[in-house]
Short mmCIF file of C-alpha atoms in Angstrom, two decimals:
data_model
loop_
_atom_site.label_atom_id
_atom_site.label_comp_id
_atom_site.label_asym_id
_atom_site.label_seq_id
_atom_site.Cartn_x
_atom_site.Cartn_y
_atom_site.Cartn_z
CA MET A 1 -17.21 60.64 -62.42
CA ILE A 2 -18.12 57.76 -60.15
CA ASN A 3 -19.96 58.67 -57.02
CA ILE A 4 -18.12 56.65 -54.41
CA GLN A 5 -20.39 58.05 -51.71
CA GLU A 6 -23.31 56.19 -53.30
CA LYS A 7 -21.41 52.91 -52.89
CA LEU A 8 -20.41 53.64 -49.29
CA PHE A 9 -23.99 54.64 -48.50
CA GLN A 10 -24.94 50.95 -48.82
CA ASN A 11 -22.53 50.02 -46.04
CA ARG A 12 -23.07 49.90 -42.31
CA TYR A 13 -20.69 51.82 -40.04
CA ARG A 14 -20.40 52.66 -36.38
CA VAL A 15 -18.24 55.76 -36.50
CA ASP A 16 -16.10 56.46 -33.44
CA ASP A 17 -16.82 60.20 -33.36
CA GLY A 18 -13.80 62.36 -32.78
CA ARG A 19 -11.39 59.39 -32.66
CA PRO A 20 -10.15 58.75 -36.20
CA HIS A 21 -8.12 55.51 -36.35
CA ILE A 22 -5.84 56.75 -39.14
CA ARG A 23 -3.80 59.97 -39.13
CA ILE A 24 -1.46 61.65 -41.53
CA ARG A 25 1.73 61.96 -39.48
CA ASN A 26 3.05 65.14 -41.05
CA PRO A 27 0.73 66.91 -43.56
CA GLU A 28 3.67 68.95 -44.88
CA ILE A 29 5.28 65.81 -46.29
CA CYS A 30 2.15 65.20 -48.42
CA THR A 31 2.18 68.77 -49.73
CA GLU A 32 5.92 69.33 -50.14
CA ASP A 33 7.69 65.99 -50.60
CA CYS A 34 5.22 63.45 -51.99
CA GLN A 35 5.12 63.36 -55.78
CA SER A 36 2.61 60.55 -56.27
CA GLN A 37 0.00 61.33 -53.57
CA ALA A 38 -1.09 57.77 -54.32
CA CYS A 39 -3.50 57.64 -51.38
CA THR A 40 -5.76 60.13 -53.17
CA TYR A 41 -6.55 57.68 -55.99
CA ALA A 42 -5.72 54.24 -54.52
CA CYS A 43 -7.95 54.41 -51.43
CA PRO A 44 -11.02 52.32 -52.35
CA ALA A 45 -13.25 54.51 -50.18
CA ALA A 46 -11.78 57.82 -51.40
CA CYS A 47 -10.99 58.85 -47.83
CA TYR A 48 -8.09 60.98 -49.05
CA THR A 49 -8.91 64.06 -51.12
CA LEU A 50 -6.79 66.79 -52.64
CA GLU A 51 -7.47 70.40 -51.76
CA GLY A 52 -5.01 72.32 -53.86
CA LYS A 53 -1.76 70.52 -53.02
CA ALA A 54 -2.86 69.47 -49.55
CA VAL A 55 -4.13 65.98 -48.74
CA THR A 56 -7.15 65.79 -46.43
CA LEU A 57 -8.19 62.58 -44.67
CA THR A 58 -11.72 61.72 -43.53
CA THR A 59 -11.90 58.20 -42.10
CA ASP A 60 -15.71 57.87 -41.77
CA GLY A 61 -16.10 55.71 -44.91
CA CYS A 62 -12.90 53.68 -44.31
CA LEU A 63 -13.11 49.99 -45.27
CA GLU A 64 -10.08 49.20 -43.05
CA CYS A 65 -8.13 47.57 -45.87
CA GLY A 66 -4.66 49.03 -45.22
CA THR A 67 -3.95 50.30 -48.75
CA CYS A 68 -3.03 53.86 -47.69
CA ARG A 69 -0.44 52.67 -45.17
CA ILE A 70 1.29 50.28 -47.56
CA ILE A 71 1.17 52.51 -50.65
CA CYS A 72 2.84 55.33 -48.68
CA SER A 73 6.00 53.21 -48.68
CA GLU A 74 8.42 56.06 -49.51
CA HIS A 75 7.33 58.46 -46.80
CA GLN A 76 5.63 56.15 -44.27
CA ASN A 77 3.47 59.09 -43.36
CA VAL A 78 0.31 57.18 -42.46
CA ASP A 79 -0.24 56.33 -38.80
CA TRP A 80 -2.59 53.38 -39.15
CA ALA A 81 -4.46 51.42 -36.48
CA TYR A 82 -7.71 49.51 -36.34
CA PRO A 83 -10.67 51.37 -34.80
CA ARG A 84 -11.58 50.67 -31.20
CA GLY A 85 -13.35 47.33 -30.78
CA GLY A 86 -16.86 47.34 -32.25
CA HIS A 87 -16.35 50.55 -34.25
CA GLY A 88 -15.76 51.27 -37.93
CA ILE A 89 -17.08 49.27 -40.86
CA LEU A 90 -19.55 46.48 -40.02
CA PHE A 91 -19.89 44.24 -43.04
CA LYS A 92 -23.38 42.77 -43.51
CA PHE A 93 -22.27 40.22 -46.10
CA GLY A 94 -18.46 40.48 -46.24
CA MET B 1 -8.61 39.86 -15.82
CA THR B 2 -5.76 38.05 -14.09
CA GLU B 3 -6.54 34.46 -15.07
CA LYS B 4 -4.17 32.80 -17.49
CA PHE B 5 -5.14 30.87 -20.60
CA ASP B 6 -3.48 27.94 -22.34
CA ALA B 7 -3.79 29.89 -25.60
CA ILE B 8 -5.03 33.24 -26.89
CA VAL B 9 -6.18 33.43 -30.51
CA VAL B 10 -6.33 36.91 -32.03
CA GLY B 11 -8.96 37.19 -34.75
CA ALA B 12 -12.07 35.21 -35.71
CA GLY B 13 -11.59 34.60 -39.42
CA PRO B 14 -11.04 31.14 -40.96
CA ALA B 15 -7.53 30.74 -39.51
CA GLY B 16 -8.42 31.96 -36.02
CA ASN B 17 -11.64 29.98 -35.86
CA ALA B 18 -9.91 26.80 -37.05
CA ALA B 19 -7.24 27.25 -34.38
CA ALA B 20 -9.62 28.14 -31.54
CA TYR B 21 -12.04 25.33 -32.42
CA THR B 22 -9.28 22.71 -32.57
CA LEU B 23 -7.72 23.87 -29.28
CA ALA B 24 -11.03 24.07 -27.40
CA SER B 25 -12.16 20.68 -28.73
CA ALA B 26 -9.02 19.17 -27.18
CA GLY B 27 -10.01 20.63 -23.82
CA LEU B 28 -7.51 23.50 -23.69
CA LYS B 29 -8.45 26.77 -22.01
CA VAL B 30 -8.77 29.14 -24.95
CA LEU B 31 -9.54 32.84 -25.26
CA GLN B 32 -10.35 34.25 -28.70
CA LEU B 33 -10.44 38.01 -29.25
CA GLU B 34 -12.25 39.66 -32.16
CA ARG B 35 -12.49 43.38 -32.88
CA GLY B 36 -15.78 43.19 -34.82
CA GLU B 37 -19.22 43.63 -33.29
CA THR B 38 -19.74 39.93 -34.05
CA PRO B 39 -17.34 37.53 -35.82
CA GLY B 40 -17.50 38.24 -39.56
CA THR B 41 -18.30 41.95 -39.50
CA LYS B 42 -14.69 42.85 -40.31
CA ASN B 43 -13.99 40.03 -42.75
CA VAL B 44 -14.03 40.13 -46.54
CA GLN B 45 -13.54 37.35 -49.07
CA GLY B 46 -14.84 36.53 -52.59
CA ALA B 47 -15.95 34.04 -51.27
CA ILE B 48 -15.33 30.38 -52.04
CA LEU B 49 -15.27 27.79 -49.28
CA TYR B 50 -13.09 24.74 -49.97
CA SER B 51 -14.80 21.81 -48.28
CA ASP B 52 -11.76 19.67 -47.63
CA ALA B 53 -10.03 22.11 -45.27
CA LEU B 54 -13.18 22.59 -43.18
CA GLU B 55 -14.14 18.91 -43.29
CA ARG B 56 -10.90 18.08 -41.49
CA ILE B 57 -12.04 20.34 -38.65
CA ILE B 58 -15.84 19.98 -38.65
CA PRO B 59 -16.65 16.82 -40.67
CA ASP B 60 -20.44 17.39 -40.79
CA PHE B 61 -20.34 21.15 -41.51
CA ARG B 62 -22.70 20.70 -44.49
CA ASN B 63 -25.63 19.98 -42.14
CA GLU B 64 -25.53 23.37 -40.48
CA ALA B 65 -23.14 25.89 -42.05
CA PRO B 66 -24.72 28.76 -44.02
CA LEU B 67 -23.65 27.79 -47.54
CA GLU B 68 -24.82 29.65 -50.65
CA ARG B 69 -24.30 27.41 -53.73
CA HIS B 70 -22.15 24.37 -54.49
CA ILE B 71 -20.03 25.03 -57.53
CA ILE B 72 -20.64 22.83 -60.56
CA GLU B 73 -19.08 25.03 -63.21
CA GLN B 74 -15.96 27.16 -63.46
CA ARG B 75 -15.52 29.57 -66.34
CA MET B 76 -12.27 31.38 -67.16
CA TRP B 77 -12.64 34.46 -69.32
CA VAL B 78 -10.01 36.63 -70.93
CA LEU B 79 -11.50 39.97 -71.92
CA ASP B 80 -10.70 42.57 -74.50
CA ASP B 81 -12.51 45.91 -74.47
CA ASP B 82 -15.76 44.56 -75.89
CA SER B 83 -15.17 40.82 -76.25
CA ALA B 84 -14.37 37.73 -74.21
CA ILE B 85 -12.67 34.42 -74.97
CA GLY B 86 -12.75 31.62 -72.48
CA THR B 87 -12.97 28.06 -71.34
CA SER B 88 -15.17 26.32 -68.82
CA TYR B 89 -15.50 23.09 -66.95
CA ARG B 90 -18.88 21.83 -65.76
CA SER B 91 -19.62 18.48 -64.20
CA GLU B 92 -22.52 16.66 -62.55
CA ALA B 93 -19.87 15.00 -60.38
CA PHE B 94 -19.60 18.29 -58.47
CA SER B 95 -23.21 17.75 -57.36
CA SER B 96 -22.35 14.73 -55.19
CA ASP B 97 -23.53 14.52 -51.58
CA ARG B 98 -20.16 15.99 -50.58
CA PRO B 99 -19.55 18.91 -52.95
CA ASN B 100 -15.97 20.17 -53.13
CA ARG B 101 -16.52 23.93 -53.21
CA TYR B 102 -19.27 26.32 -52.17
CA THR B 103 -19.88 30.02 -52.45
CA ILE B 104 -20.41 31.59 -49.03
CA LEU B 105 -21.06 35.02 -47.53
CA ARG B 106 -18.42 35.59 -44.92
CA ALA B 107 -20.49 37.54 -42.39
CA PRO B 108 -23.05 34.75 -41.74
CA PHE B 109 -20.47 31.98 -42.30
CA ASP B 110 -17.96 33.37 -39.79
CA ARG B 111 -20.74 33.91 -37.25
CA TRP B 112 -21.69 30.24 -37.61
CA PHE B 113 -18.08 29.06 -37.32
CA SER B 114 -17.67 31.18 -34.21
CA GLU B 115 -20.76 29.60 -32.61
CA LYS B 116 -19.05 26.24 -33.10
CA VAL B 117 -15.93 27.61 -31.40
CA ARG B 118 -18.00 28.74 -28.41
CA ALA B 119 -19.83 25.42 -28.27
CA ALA B 120 -16.46 23.65 -28.21
CA GLY B 121 -15.68 25.54 -25.01
CA ALA B 122 -13.60 28.57 -26.00
CA LEU B 123 -14.24 31.98 -24.48
CA VAL B 124 -14.91 34.34 -27.41
CA ILE B 125 -14.87 38.07 -26.71
CA CYS B 126 -15.90 40.49 -29.49
CA GLU B 127 -15.64 44.29 -29.85
CA THR B 128 -12.12 44.06 -28.48
CA THR B 129 -9.09 45.21 -30.45
CA VAL B 130 -5.72 43.78 -29.45
CA THR B 131 -3.29 46.70 -29.50
CA GLU B 132 0.00 44.92 -28.83
CA LEU B 133 1.71 41.75 -27.69
CA LEU B 134 3.00 41.58 -24.13
CA GLN B 135 6.60 40.39 -23.97
CA GLU B 136 8.82 39.43 -21.07
CA GLY B 137 12.45 38.56 -21.64
CA GLY B 138 12.02 38.08 -25.39
CA ARG B 139 9.00 35.85 -24.92
CA VAL B 140 5.37 36.62 -25.82
CA VAL B 141 3.35 36.14 -22.63
CA GLY B 142 0.00 37.67 -23.56
CA VAL B 143 -1.81 40.54 -25.25
CA ARG B 144 -2.87 44.10 -24.44
CA THR B 145 -6.40 45.04 -25.52
CA ASP B 146 -8.24 48.34 -25.84
CA ARG B 147 -10.42 47.46 -22.85
CA GLU B 148 -9.81 48.79 -19.36
CA GLU B 149 -7.36 46.58 -17.49
CA GLY B 150 -7.09 44.78 -20.78
CA ASP B 151 -3.85 42.79 -20.30
CA ILE B 152 -4.41 39.05 -20.66
CA TYR B 153 -1.85 36.26 -20.32
CA ALA B 154 -1.42 32.87 -21.98
CA ASP B 155 1.19 30.18 -22.67
CA VAL B 156 0.97 30.91 -26.39
CA VAL B 157 -0.57 33.58 -28.63
CA ILE B 158 -1.79 32.57 -32.10
CA LEU B 159 -1.89 35.56 -34.43
CA ALA B 160 -4.79 35.28 -36.87
CA ASP B 161 -5.29 39.03 -37.20
CA GLY B 162 -5.41 39.14 -40.98
CA VAL B 163 -3.39 40.50 -43.89
CA ASN B 164 -2.31 43.74 -42.20
CA SER B 165 -0.73 41.71 -39.40
CA LEU B 166 -0.23 44.80 -37.26
CA LEU B 167 0.66 42.91 -34.08
CA ALA B 168 3.60 40.94 -35.50
CA ARG B 169 4.86 44.09 -37.26
CA LYS B 170 4.65 46.14 -34.07
CA ALA B 171 6.54 43.41 -32.22
CA GLY B 172 9.22 43.46 -34.93
CA PHE B 173 8.63 39.86 -36.08
CA HIS B 174 8.41 41.02 -39.69
CA GLY B 175 8.43 44.22 -41.75
CA GLU B 176 5.80 46.11 -43.71
CA LEU B 177 4.21 44.54 -46.79
CA ASP B 178 5.79 45.49 -50.10
CA PRO B 179 3.22 47.10 -52.49
CA ARG B 180 4.45 44.58 -55.10
CA ASN B 181 3.41 41.69 -52.88
CA VAL B 182 -0.12 42.71 -52.04
CA ALA B 183 -3.27 43.05 -54.15
CA LEU B 184 -6.17 45.35 -53.43
CA ALA B 185 -9.53 43.84 -54.33
CA VAL B 186 -12.85 45.68 -54.37
CA LYS B 187 -16.23 44.04 -54.82
CA GLU B 188 -19.97 44.57 -54.73
CA ILE B 189 -22.86 42.27 -53.97
CA HIS B 190 -25.93 42.51 -56.20
CA PHE B 191 -29.21 40.87 -55.21
CA LEU B 192 -31.47 39.23 -57.79
CA PRO B 193 -34.48 36.88 -57.58
CA GLU B 194 -33.31 33.27 -57.34
CA GLU B 195 -35.12 32.19 -60.54
CA THR B 196 -33.53 35.04 -62.52
CA LEU B 197 -30.12 34.00 -61.32
CA GLN B 198 -30.67 30.32 -62.11
CA GLY B 199 -31.87 31.20 -65.62
CA ARG B 200 -28.93 33.48 -66.37
CA PHE B 201 -26.34 30.94 -65.30
CA ASN B 202 -28.05 27.77 -66.51
CA ILE B 203 -28.25 26.21 -63.06
CA LYS B 204 -30.92 24.64 -60.87
CA GLY B 205 -31.45 24.21 -57.13
CA SER B 206 -28.34 25.13 -55.20
CA GLU B 207 -25.94 24.68 -58.12
CA GLY B 208 -23.52 27.55 -58.66
CA VAL B 209 -21.12 29.02 -61.20
CA VAL B 210 -17.88 30.92 -60.72
CA ILE B 211 -16.23 33.02 -63.39
CA GLU B 212 -12.56 34.01 -63.08
CA ILE B 213 -11.68 36.91 -65.36
CA ALA B 214 -8.47 38.45 -66.71
CA GLY B 215 -7.64 40.90 -69.46
CA ALA B 216 -8.57 44.43 -70.49
CA VAL B 217 -10.54 45.15 -67.30
CA THR B 218 -7.31 45.42 -65.28
CA HIS B 219 -5.80 48.11 -67.57
CA GLY B 220 -2.69 45.96 -68.00
CA MET B 221 -2.16 45.70 -64.25
CA VAL B 222 -1.28 42.35 -62.67
CA GLY B 223 -4.69 41.26 -61.46
CA THR B 224 -7.93 39.42 -62.07
CA ALA B 225 -11.64 39.86 -61.63
CA PHE B 226 -14.30 37.41 -60.48
CA LEU B 227 -18.02 36.77 -60.50
CA TYR B 228 -19.53 34.30 -58.04
CA THR B 229 -23.15 33.17 -57.83
CA ASN B 230 -24.69 33.10 -54.36
CA ARG B 231 -28.19 31.88 -53.53
CA GLU B 232 -29.96 35.15 -54.30
CA SER B 233 -27.07 37.40 -55.19
CA ILE B 234 -23.98 37.83 -57.31
CA THR B 235 -20.60 38.89 -55.97
CA LEU B 236 -18.52 40.77 -58.50
CA GLY B 237 -15.04 42.06 -57.84
CA ILE B 238 -11.64 42.96 -59.21
CA GLY B 239 -8.17 43.09 -57.68
CA CYS B 240 -4.72 44.25 -58.81
CA LEU B 241 -1.32 44.71 -57.18
CA LEU B 242 -0.93 47.89 -55.14
CA SER B 243 2.32 48.71 -56.94
CA ASP B 244 0.38 48.69 -60.22
CA PHE B 245 -2.43 50.88 -58.85
CA LYS B 246 0.28 53.33 -57.88
CA LYS B 247 1.65 53.34 -61.44
CA THR B 248 -1.61 53.56 -63.39
CA ARG B 249 -3.36 55.96 -61.00
CA VAL B 250 -6.67 54.26 -61.78
CA PRO B 251 -8.95 54.28 -58.72
CA PRO B 252 -10.04 50.74 -57.78
CA TYR B 253 -13.75 51.66 -57.86
CA ALA B 254 -13.30 52.95 -61.44
CA LEU B 255 -12.04 49.48 -62.44
CA LEU B 256 -15.06 47.91 -60.76
CA GLU B 257 -17.46 50.23 -62.64
CA GLU B 258 -15.80 49.36 -65.97
CA LEU B 259 -16.06 45.67 -65.16
CA LYS B 260 -19.79 46.05 -64.44
CA GLN B 261 -20.27 47.79 -67.79
CA HIS B 262 -18.33 45.24 -69.86
CA PRO B 263 -20.70 43.75 -72.48
CA ALA B 264 -19.93 40.18 -71.29
CA ILE B 265 -20.73 41.07 -67.66
CA ALA B 266 -23.46 43.73 -67.73
CA PRO B 267 -26.32 41.40 -68.77
CA LEU B 268 -25.47 38.99 -65.94
CA ILE B 269 -25.96 41.58 -63.19
CA GLU B 270 -28.66 43.66 -64.86
CA GLY B 271 -31.50 44.67 -62.54
CA GLY B 272 -29.59 43.60 -59.43
CA GLU B 273 -29.78 45.66 -56.27
CA MET B 274 -26.35 46.58 -54.92
CA LYS B 275 -26.31 46.15 -51.14
CA GLU B 276 -22.65 46.34 -50.10
CA TYR B 277 -19.31 47.59 -51.34
CA ALA B 278 -16.17 46.13 -49.79
CA ALA B 279 -12.40 46.29 -50.16
CA HIS B 280 -9.70 43.97 -48.90
CA LEU B 281 -5.98 43.32 -49.32
CA ILE B 282 -4.66 39.93 -50.40
CA PRO B 283 -1.06 38.92 -49.65
CA GLU B 284 0.25 37.67 -53.00
CA GLY B 285 4.00 37.60 -52.45
CA GLY B 286 3.87 33.81 -52.22
CA TYR B 287 6.53 31.48 -50.86
CA LYS B 288 9.41 33.93 -50.94
CA ALA B 289 7.47 36.55 -48.96
CA ILE B 290 6.45 34.25 -46.09
CA PRO B 291 7.68 35.73 -42.81
CA LYS B 292 8.94 33.89 -39.76
CA LEU B 293 5.96 31.80 -38.65
CA TYR B 294 6.70 31.17 -34.97
CA GLY B 295 8.86 32.27 -32.08
CA GLU B 296 8.97 32.26 -28.29
CA GLY B 297 5.32 31.90 -27.28
CA TRP B 298 3.78 32.91 -30.60
CA MET B 299 2.65 31.55 -33.96
CA ILE B 300 1.21 33.26 -36.99
CA VAL B 301 -1.44 31.73 -39.28
CA GLY B 302 -3.57 32.47 -42.37
CA ASP B 303 -3.43 35.80 -44.23
CA SER B 304 -1.29 37.38 -41.49
CA ALA B 305 1.35 34.81 -42.44
CA GLY B 306 0.87 35.52 -46.16
CA LEU B 307 -0.46 32.01 -46.82
CA VAL B 308 -2.30 32.65 -50.10
CA ASN B 309 -2.01 30.71 -53.35
CA ALA B 310 -2.77 33.57 -55.73
CA ALA B 311 -2.42 31.46 -58.88
CA HIS B 312 -5.33 29.28 -57.79
CA ARG B 313 -7.26 31.95 -55.89
CA GLU B 314 -6.99 29.88 -52.71
CA GLY B 315 -6.53 31.41 -49.29
CA SER B 316 -9.26 30.46 -46.84
CA ASN B 317 -8.31 26.77 -47.10
CA LEU B 318 -4.67 27.59 -46.40
CA ALA B 319 -5.87 29.74 -43.50
CA MET B 320 -8.00 26.97 -41.95
CA THR B 321 -5.28 24.38 -42.46
CA SER B 322 -2.55 26.53 -40.91
CA GLY B 323 -4.86 27.38 -37.98
CA ARG B 324 -5.59 23.70 -37.41
CA ILE B 325 -1.93 22.67 -37.64
CA ALA B 326 -0.87 25.48 -35.27
CA ALA B 327 -3.48 24.29 -32.77
CA GLU B 328 -2.41 20.65 -33.10
CA THR B 329 1.17 21.73 -32.38
CA VAL B 330 0.07 23.41 -29.14
CA ILE B 331 -2.13 20.47 -28.14
CA ALA B 332 0.75 18.03 -28.54
CA LEU B 333 3.11 20.19 -26.44
CA HIS B 334 0.42 20.73 -23.81
CA GLY B 335 -0.14 16.99 -23.58
CA LYS B 336 3.56 16.41 -22.92
CA GLY B 337 3.77 19.29 -20.46
CA LEU B 338 6.29 21.07 -22.69
CA PRO B 339 6.49 24.88 -23.04
CA CYS B 340 5.58 26.73 -26.28
CA SER B 341 9.15 27.76 -26.88
CA GLN B 342 10.54 28.64 -30.29
CA GLU B 343 12.35 25.34 -30.41
CA ASN B 344 9.22 23.33 -29.66
CA LEU B 345 7.00 25.32 -32.01
CA ALA B 346 9.27 24.49 -34.97
CA VAL B 347 6.99 21.45 -35.37
CA TYR B 348 4.36 23.87 -36.75
CA ARG B 349 6.54 24.96 -39.68
CA ALA B 350 7.65 21.38 -40.34
CA ALA B 351 4.04 20.16 -40.46
CA LEU B 352 3.07 23.04 -42.77
CA ASP B 353 5.98 22.16 -45.06
CA GLU B 354 4.63 18.62 -45.31
CA SER B 355 1.11 19.83 -46.16
CA PHE B 356 -0.35 21.13 -49.42
CA VAL B 357 -0.01 24.65 -48.00
CA MET B 358 3.75 24.98 -48.40
CA LYS B 359 4.02 22.46 -51.25
CA ASP B 360 1.67 24.56 -53.39
CA LEU B 361 3.24 27.88 -52.42
CA LYS B 362 6.66 26.45 -53.24
CA LYS B 363 5.46 25.27 -56.64
CA TYR B 364 4.57 28.85 -57.61
CA ARG B 365 7.47 30.55 -55.83
CA GLU B 366 8.76 32.21 -59.04
CA LEU B 367 5.34 33.39 -60.23
CA PRO B 368 5.19 36.82 -58.53
CA GLU B 369 8.57 37.83 -60.00
CA VAL B 370 7.65 36.57 -63.47
CA LEU B 371 4.38 38.51 -63.45
CA HIS B 372 6.16 41.70 -62.36
CA GLY B 373 8.69 41.37 -65.15
CA ASN B 374 6.19 40.49 -67.87
CA PRO B 375 3.22 42.87 -67.79
CA HIS B 376 2.30 41.82 -71.36
CA PHE B 377 0.71 38.67 -69.90
CA PHE B 378 -2.06 40.97 -68.69
CA SER B 379 -2.12 43.47 -71.59
CA VAL B 380 -0.85 42.09 -74.91
CA TYR B 381 -1.98 38.46 -74.77
CA PRO B 382 -5.64 39.09 -73.87
CA LYS B 383 -5.93 41.30 -76.95
CA LEU B 384 -4.12 38.80 -79.19
CA PHE B 385 -6.30 35.87 -78.10
CA ASN B 386 -9.51 37.83 -78.56
CA ARG B 387 -8.49 39.10 -81.99
CA ALA B 388 -7.39 35.64 -83.08
CA ALA B 389 -10.78 34.24 -82.14
CA HIS B 390 -12.49 37.11 -83.93
CA THR B 391 -10.49 36.54 -87.10
CA MET B 392 -11.09 32.80 -87.15
CA LEU B 393 -14.80 33.05 -86.33
CA THR B 394 -15.62 35.75 -88.85
CA VAL B 395 -16.79 34.21 -92.13
CA ASP B 396 -16.08 36.76 -94.83
CA GLY B 397 -14.84 34.98 -97.95
CA GLU B 398 -11.19 35.00 -96.82
CA ASP B 399 -9.67 31.51 -96.83
CA LYS B 400 -8.63 29.83 -93.55
CA HIS B 401 -4.91 29.63 -94.45
CA SER B 402 -4.78 33.38 -94.90
CA LYS B 403 -6.67 33.88 -91.65
CA GLU B 404 -4.20 31.69 -89.76
CA LYS B 405 -1.37 33.68 -91.28
CA THR B 406 -2.96 36.92 -90.09
CA VAL B 407 -3.27 35.49 -86.58
CA ARG B 408 0.33 34.21 -86.55
CA ARG B 409 1.60 37.54 -87.81
CA SER B 410 -0.28 39.43 -85.10
CA PHE B 411 1.42 37.34 -82.39
CA VAL B 412 4.90 37.67 -83.90
CA GLU B 413 4.49 41.42 -84.49
CA GLN B 414 3.56 41.98 -80.87
CA ARG B 415 6.01 39.64 -79.17
CA SER B 416 8.52 38.35 -81.83
CA LEU B 417 9.25 34.64 -82.18
CA LEU B 418 11.88 34.69 -79.47
CA GLY B 419 9.57 36.68 -77.24
CA LEU B 420 6.81 34.10 -77.64
CA MET B 421 9.17 31.25 -76.83
CA GLY B 422 10.57 33.18 -73.87
CA ASP B 423 7.07 33.83 -72.54
CA ALA B 424 6.17 30.15 -72.78
CA TYR B 425 9.38 29.23 -70.96
CA ARG B 426 8.85 31.84 -68.25
CA MET B 427 5.29 30.71 -67.65
CA TRP B 428 6.42 27.08 -67.42
CA ARG B 429 9.20 27.99 -65.00
CA ALA B 430 6.86 30.03 -62.83
CA THR B 431 4.32 27.26 -62.43
CA ARG B 432 6.25 24.00 -62.62
#
């Protein structure tokens, strides 16, 4: 098991507390309708985790790539925006 | 802010900076908006800088830009589980006084480029996210930002907001990216003492090596990996199509870990200190996936326009070139007192068509489809090539004729004679 948190720990973030920039539109769709739940393994920062059949999203470690929005092509259940200016990931090297 | 600008550029990556610099240098009143704390903090690339594209914008960039190493050697490796076969090209000619390619770190490089944009006279505002385009009567007239009273107006808006291209999508200029047309790449940077790095890669001074990698490390997915030498660090990454990640269910960071542990790679990064982990999407749909590039009062450049030559791993040069050409289009119209209407901005597309940007993308227009339809290019062939090399290079008393027969049989068994010929034809057709 790879500890993704160890990787993300090296990164610099300015988290916009209480204002996540990505939301799951309707959590029921993830639980009831989505077969693949692709976000739970394709997100490079493992922001999406499975708890039973439910998908939980924590955006703190987000790398702002856009994978979750595009991979949810069948259900389009990801409401995706960039964080407010100056917030989110701050790459040191890029 | 009620003042009006000649042009607003959204984003401070290679495309946006090229556009803003060119516009400001011509004396136009330019506003550039960037959502990062400073330019570069949101930007991710391998990263290779192609000198020619930047030279056409800032001829003497070598004197001041933060460059890591100039590339004198390119290796191409095809991996099996515990082996690698490859080719390389190395030349002293790449160490001229005007080297052709450099490795760079995007955060410091973009910050430098942005300082040039400011010095040229543009107003650059960071920590500001553009949330939508302002339209009046079917014409883009400005942008809305996440700042208070954040509406700003301009004669033209140049969209250089990157691969996700949220603004053009929101405005309905084009649709969502297809998972088959976009790759997800993840990478790490590992720091090592300069002498260690020079020894491991057989280089001196600021010479550098790049290794492009295909094969077993992508689990049969359409994708490649890379290893670039920086001054005191190594960038190592791997990227595959999103549609393939969805199929294989392999997490991208798991691929990266396997790559780091491959016996051909592990010794090169051993002892390095990992200091950043990044992920980024790359638009790889090519020519056929290029959206509409201009309209009433707007143009789109760089990654947001899908201008990436995936076959040659080129993108930042297409970005800078498209940004420059978009700016030159606006400058010419401004000089004649003409509006940035859809009709007048058509010059931008025509000039791009005449440049290497569209010529190269057109050359490889069939490649994405061919790769989708032929996953064995990334699974079967890497194994066959590695095993062939292993057979031929193992001296064990078996005669060479018999060895060649074994190799031939392995290819025919896996792909059949017709299959092999078909593959050769398809590859030719996709790259002619």
